[in-house]
Short mmCIF file of C-alpha atoms in Angstrom, two decimals:
data_model
loop_
_atom_site.label_atom_id
_atom_site.label_comp_id
_atom_site.label_asym_id
_atom_site.label_seq_id
_atom_site.Cartn_x
_atom_site.Cartn_y
_atom_site.Cartn_z
CA MET A 23 95.54 83.04 82.97
CA LYS A 24 95.05 86.74 83.52
CA GLN A 25 95.30 87.86 87.14
CA PRO A 26 92.03 89.03 88.72
CA ARG A 27 91.64 92.78 89.01
CA PHE A 28 90.72 92.65 92.67
CA VAL A 29 90.72 89.86 95.25
CA ASP A 30 89.39 89.42 98.78
CA ARG A 31 88.83 92.44 101.08
CA ASP A 32 85.16 91.49 101.34
CA ASP A 33 84.83 92.67 104.95
CA GLU A 34 86.56 95.97 104.25
CA LEU A 35 84.48 96.59 101.13
CA GLU A 36 81.30 95.86 103.05
CA LEU A 37 82.28 98.31 105.78
CA LEU A 38 82.98 101.10 103.32
CA THR A 39 80.00 100.63 101.04
CA SER A 40 77.56 100.23 103.92
CA ARG A 41 78.82 103.43 105.54
CA PHE A 42 78.52 105.34 102.25
CA ASP A 43 74.84 104.43 102.11
CA ARG A 44 74.00 105.58 105.61
CA ASN A 45 72.02 108.74 106.23
CA THR A 46 74.70 110.05 108.60
CA ALA A 47 78.05 111.77 108.30
CA GLU A 48 80.97 109.34 108.15
CA LEU A 49 84.64 110.06 108.81
CA LEU A 50 86.52 106.91 107.85
CA VAL A 51 90.24 106.18 108.15
CA VAL A 52 92.02 103.58 106.00
CA TYR A 53 95.69 103.03 106.72
CA GLY A 54 98.41 100.40 106.81
CA ARG A 55 101.80 99.54 105.44
CA ARG A 56 102.61 100.52 101.87
CA ARG A 57 101.85 98.15 98.98
CA LEU A 58 98.86 96.46 100.66
CA GLY A 59 96.24 97.78 98.24
CA LYS A 60 94.60 100.61 100.18
CA SER A 61 94.14 102.72 97.06
CA ALA A 62 92.73 99.76 95.15
CA LEU A 63 90.33 99.08 98.02
CA VAL A 64 88.84 102.56 98.18
CA ARG A 65 88.64 102.85 94.40
CA GLU A 66 86.80 99.53 94.27
CA ALA A 67 84.39 100.77 96.94
CA ILE A 68 83.39 103.81 94.86
CA ARG A 69 83.75 102.26 91.40
CA ASP A 70 80.04 102.27 90.56
CA ARG A 71 79.09 105.48 92.35
CA ASP A 72 78.29 108.80 90.69
CA ASP A 73 78.54 110.84 93.89
CA ALA A 74 82.16 110.08 94.76
CA VAL A 75 85.38 112.10 94.46
CA TYR A 76 88.69 110.24 94.56
CA TRP A 77 91.85 112.28 94.79
CA GLN A 78 95.42 111.29 95.60
CA ALA A 79 97.61 113.88 97.29
CA THR A 80 101.16 114.57 96.12
CA GLU A 81 104.31 116.02 97.63
CA GLU A 82 103.69 119.49 96.24
CA THR A 83 102.83 122.93 97.54
CA PRO A 84 99.45 123.54 99.21
CA GLU A 85 98.34 125.70 96.30
CA VAL A 86 99.06 123.00 93.73
CA GLN A 87 97.35 120.39 95.90
CA LEU A 88 94.19 122.49 96.20
CA SER A 89 94.07 123.11 92.46
CA SER A 90 94.54 119.41 91.78
CA PHE A 91 91.76 118.50 94.21
CA VAL A 92 89.36 120.99 92.59
CA GLU A 93 90.18 119.55 89.17
CA ALA A 94 89.26 116.07 90.40
CA ALA A 95 86.14 117.17 92.30
CA ARG A 96 84.62 119.33 89.56
CA GLU A 97 84.02 116.29 87.36
CA GLU A 98 81.17 115.26 89.67
CA TYR A 99 80.56 118.60 91.37
CA PRO A 100 81.18 121.57 89.02
CA VAL A 101 80.16 123.98 91.80
CA VAL A 102 83.62 123.68 93.41
CA GLU A 103 85.18 125.49 90.45
CA ASP A 104 83.66 128.81 91.50
CA ILE A 105 84.28 128.82 95.25
CA LYS A 106 87.17 129.87 97.43
CA ARG A 107 90.04 127.44 97.24
CA ASP A 108 90.69 126.39 100.80
CA TRP A 109 89.99 123.03 102.39
CA GLU A 110 87.29 124.20 104.79
CA THR A 111 85.23 125.89 102.08
CA LEU A 112 85.65 123.02 99.63
CA LEU A 113 84.70 120.34 102.14
CA LYS A 114 81.78 122.42 103.42
CA THR A 115 80.48 122.74 99.85
CA LEU A 116 80.88 119.03 99.14
CA GLY A 117 79.22 118.28 102.46
CA ARG A 118 76.11 120.12 101.31
CA GLN A 119 76.05 117.74 98.34
CA ASP A 120 76.32 114.69 100.64
CA ALA A 121 79.34 113.66 98.61
CA VAL A 122 81.64 110.72 99.16
CA VAL A 123 85.15 112.21 99.26
CA VAL A 124 88.26 110.01 99.34
CA ILE A 125 91.59 111.73 100.05
CA ASP A 126 94.41 109.29 99.39
CA GLU A 127 97.96 109.75 100.72
CA PHE A 128 96.62 112.12 103.37
CA PRO A 129 100.05 112.35 105.11
CA TYR A 130 101.35 114.33 102.13
CA LEU A 131 98.77 117.02 102.90
CA ILE A 132 99.81 117.14 106.54
CA GLU A 133 103.45 117.52 105.51
CA SER A 134 102.59 120.65 103.55
CA ASP A 135 100.07 122.00 106.07
CA ASP A 136 100.43 120.70 109.62
CA ALA A 137 97.27 122.59 110.63
CA LEU A 138 95.08 120.65 108.21
CA PRO A 139 93.76 118.14 110.78
CA SER A 140 92.53 121.02 112.95
CA LYS A 141 90.92 122.68 109.91
CA ILE A 142 89.08 119.46 109.07
CA GLN A 143 88.06 119.12 112.71
CA ARG A 144 86.57 122.62 112.68
CA VAL A 145 84.58 122.19 109.47
CA TRP A 146 83.49 118.73 110.61
CA ASP A 147 82.18 120.00 113.95
CA LEU A 148 80.52 123.11 112.54
CA HIS A 149 79.13 121.87 109.25
CA LEU A 150 79.79 118.32 108.09
CA GLU A 151 78.60 116.37 111.12
CA GLU A 152 74.98 117.24 110.29
CA THR A 153 75.24 116.16 106.63
CA GLU A 154 75.26 112.75 104.95
CA MET A 155 78.79 113.24 103.63
CA SER A 156 81.38 110.44 103.78
CA LEU A 157 84.98 111.61 104.13
CA VAL A 158 87.64 108.91 103.78
CA LEU A 159 91.24 109.64 104.78
CA VAL A 160 93.76 107.13 103.41
CA GLY A 161 97.42 106.93 104.38
CA SER A 162 100.45 104.69 104.02
CA SER A 163 102.60 106.39 106.65
CA ILE A 164 101.53 104.48 109.74
CA SER A 165 103.36 106.82 112.10
CA VAL A 166 101.69 109.95 110.66
CA MET A 167 98.23 108.38 110.56
CA GLU A 168 98.48 107.13 114.12
CA GLU A 169 99.86 110.38 115.50
CA LYS A 170 98.08 113.02 113.42
CA VAL A 171 94.74 111.32 112.73
CA LEU A 172 94.08 108.50 115.18
CA GLY A 173 96.07 109.52 118.26
CA GLY A 174 94.62 111.11 121.36
CA GLY A 175 96.54 114.30 120.66
CA SER A 176 95.08 114.71 117.18
CA PRO A 177 92.36 117.32 116.55
CA LEU A 178 90.45 114.57 114.72
CA TYR A 179 90.48 112.24 117.71
CA GLY A 180 86.96 111.08 118.52
CA ARG A 181 85.54 112.18 115.17
CA ARG A 182 86.19 109.08 113.11
CA THR A 183 83.28 106.70 112.68
CA GLY A 184 85.25 103.77 111.29
CA THR A 185 88.84 102.57 110.92
CA ILE A 186 90.44 99.99 108.65
CA ASP A 187 93.98 98.91 109.52
CA LEU A 188 94.53 96.94 106.32
CA PRO A 189 96.47 93.69 106.79
CA PRO A 190 98.29 91.61 104.16
CA LEU A 191 96.28 89.03 102.24
CA LYS A 192 95.85 85.63 103.82
CA LEU A 193 97.19 82.58 102.03
CA ASN A 194 93.89 81.47 100.49
CA ASP A 195 93.19 84.97 99.20
CA ALA A 196 96.70 85.50 97.84
CA ARG A 197 96.34 82.24 95.94
CA GLU A 198 93.70 83.86 93.72
CA LEU A 199 96.46 85.91 92.13
CA TYR A 200 97.92 82.67 90.75
CA PRO A 201 94.97 80.38 90.06
CA ASP A 202 96.95 78.02 87.80
CA GLU A 203 99.69 77.24 90.33
CA ASP A 204 99.75 73.99 92.28
CA PRO A 205 99.23 74.29 96.07
CA GLU A 206 102.87 73.56 96.93
CA THR A 207 104.16 76.33 94.67
CA VAL A 208 101.59 78.77 96.04
CA ILE A 209 102.64 78.04 99.63
CA GLU A 210 106.33 78.40 98.76
CA THR A 211 105.73 81.71 96.97
CA TRP A 212 103.56 83.08 99.77
CA SER A 213 106.19 82.00 102.35
CA VAL A 214 108.78 84.15 100.59
CA PHE A 215 106.72 87.13 99.42
CA GLY A 216 103.93 87.12 102.00
CA GLY A 217 100.47 88.51 101.35
CA THR A 218 101.40 91.90 99.96
CA PRO A 219 99.44 92.33 96.70
CA TYR A 220 102.06 94.58 95.10
CA TYR A 221 104.76 91.95 95.59
CA LEU A 222 102.60 89.10 94.33
CA ARG A 223 101.48 91.00 91.24
CA ALA A 224 105.10 91.81 90.41
CA LEU A 225 105.93 88.14 90.03
CA THR A 226 105.82 86.24 86.75
CA PRO A 227 103.57 83.17 87.15
CA SER A 228 105.26 81.37 84.23
CA LYS A 229 108.63 81.50 85.99
CA SER A 230 109.80 79.35 88.89
CA LEU A 231 110.02 80.73 92.41
CA VAL A 232 113.83 80.72 92.20
CA ASP A 233 113.73 82.67 88.93
CA ASN A 234 111.27 85.19 90.38
CA ILE A 235 113.50 85.76 93.41
CA GLN A 236 116.52 86.22 91.17
CA THR A 237 114.72 88.56 88.76
CA HIS A 238 112.64 90.69 91.11
CA VAL A 239 114.58 90.65 94.40
CA LEU A 240 118.26 89.82 93.94
CA SER A 241 118.84 91.59 90.65
CA GLU A 242 119.86 95.23 91.08
CA HIS A 243 117.22 96.08 88.48
CA GLY A 244 114.51 94.07 90.23
CA VAL A 245 111.33 95.91 91.22
CA LEU A 246 111.69 94.68 94.81
CA ASN A 247 115.46 94.99 95.14
CA ASN A 248 115.34 98.25 97.11
CA GLU A 249 112.01 97.65 98.82
CA PRO A 250 113.36 97.23 102.41
CA GLU A 251 115.28 100.50 102.19
CA PHE A 252 112.29 102.24 100.58
CA LEU A 253 109.94 101.14 103.37
CA LEU A 254 112.25 102.21 106.17
CA ARG A 255 113.24 105.52 104.61
CA THR A 256 109.72 106.60 103.71
CA GLU A 257 108.13 105.54 107.00
CA PHE A 258 110.73 106.81 109.45
CA GLY A 259 112.81 109.24 107.41
CA ILE A 260 115.84 107.08 108.15
CA ARG A 261 119.01 108.14 106.38
CA GLU A 262 121.10 105.21 107.55
CA PRO A 263 118.84 102.16 107.96
CA GLN A 264 121.67 99.64 108.33
CA THR A 265 120.95 98.97 112.01
CA TYR A 266 117.33 98.16 111.19
CA TYR A 267 118.51 95.77 108.47
CA THR A 268 120.77 94.04 110.98
CA VAL A 269 117.98 93.70 113.55
CA LEU A 270 115.75 92.16 110.89
CA ARG A 271 118.55 89.83 109.83
CA ALA A 272 119.05 88.72 113.42
CA ILE A 273 115.38 87.82 113.74
CA ALA A 274 115.36 86.14 110.33
CA THR A 275 118.25 83.90 111.34
CA GLY A 276 116.51 82.69 114.47
CA LYS A 277 117.46 85.22 117.13
CA ARG A 278 114.37 85.74 119.28
CA GLU A 279 115.51 86.99 122.66
CA ALA A 280 116.30 90.68 123.05
CA ASN A 281 119.86 90.06 124.22
CA GLU A 282 120.50 87.72 121.28
CA ILE A 283 119.29 90.33 118.80
CA ALA A 284 121.29 93.11 120.47
CA ASN A 285 124.49 91.04 120.50
CA PHE A 286 124.06 90.06 116.85
CA ALA A 287 123.40 93.65 115.80
CA GLY A 288 126.19 95.05 117.95
CA ILE A 289 123.99 97.56 119.77
CA ASP A 290 123.27 98.23 123.43
CA SER A 291 120.38 96.11 124.69
CA ASN A 292 118.79 99.23 126.22
CA ALA A 293 118.67 100.87 122.79
CA LEU A 294 117.15 97.83 121.09
CA GLY A 295 113.64 98.63 122.28
CA SER A 296 113.46 101.77 120.15
CA TYR A 297 114.40 99.87 116.98
CA LEU A 298 111.97 97.04 117.69
CA SER A 299 109.19 99.50 118.50
CA LYS A 300 109.53 101.19 115.11
CA LEU A 301 109.69 97.87 113.29
CA ARG A 302 106.59 96.70 115.12
CA ARG A 303 104.79 99.90 114.15
CA LEU A 304 105.60 99.16 110.53
CA ARG A 305 104.22 95.61 111.03
CA LEU A 306 107.57 94.08 110.08
CA VAL A 307 108.03 92.28 113.39
CA THR A 308 105.65 91.16 116.12
CA ARG A 309 106.11 90.62 119.84
CA ASP A 310 105.04 87.33 121.37
CA ILE A 311 104.80 86.79 125.12
CA PRO A 312 103.83 83.77 127.24
CA VAL A 313 100.08 83.44 127.59
CA THR A 314 100.36 83.66 131.39
CA ALA A 315 102.50 86.81 131.41
CA ASN A 316 101.38 90.42 131.86
CA PRO A 317 102.18 92.17 128.55
CA ASN A 318 102.73 95.49 130.35
CA SER A 319 105.37 94.24 132.76
CA THR A 320 106.96 91.03 131.52
CA ARG A 321 110.45 90.97 130.07
CA LYS A 322 109.84 87.54 128.58
CA SER A 323 109.18 88.17 124.91
#
């Protein structure tokens, strides 16, 4: 059976579509780990609209990015073709049209122009806040989105009207990707590949779980073979991620206490906190503490 085009995300879709229909300005932030379907979510939210601009940033120069954005925006709003090509002027013009503007991979824009958040803050405060425009900033780099968009030190702090920290699919929702599979196989597959839509869609339903692991993960040509390294390198800019791999391996093999993980990985226990903090930020590990303990002071975790 053909996989469904889009599954679940009902709450997130409702949040986005309801905000788009409000008579107020909306600055929405959608972020989360890579491969979770953020782009698919926002595209689904604007699929039937004729007032929306969707554009995905690239790792190119600011000039090329602006030209690419204008090319995407002029399909619905030809007026942008004849105005000055800078972000403040473009957004101000689209704000007058009460447009829905989705900027995907927003961290790429910040990489090329670190002042962009302050430029958006200025045009938002001076012009957009009094319109009915919806501006959606989407990002896969959790560290950049949290520091440059959501953090207290960001120029955009306090401006956002809604935030979606997109989680993986839950078991029942992930099952929709393989409607013909028996429950036991679905649970086994989900236990290995989790609720990441990209991973689940990469699998071949006609093959066994063992065959899928061999083909897509263990094979050097598999689509998921280099995924751990890709995630760590792109999120943290890590050149040598071996220590992170070892920390993850320690946890995967049952090491739960900090000293156990540090000893397994061969690193100083005082340095372990930095590695775990980054892995927690990427949502690859979680910290559990006793229910009676103070999370800000306990060492029992």
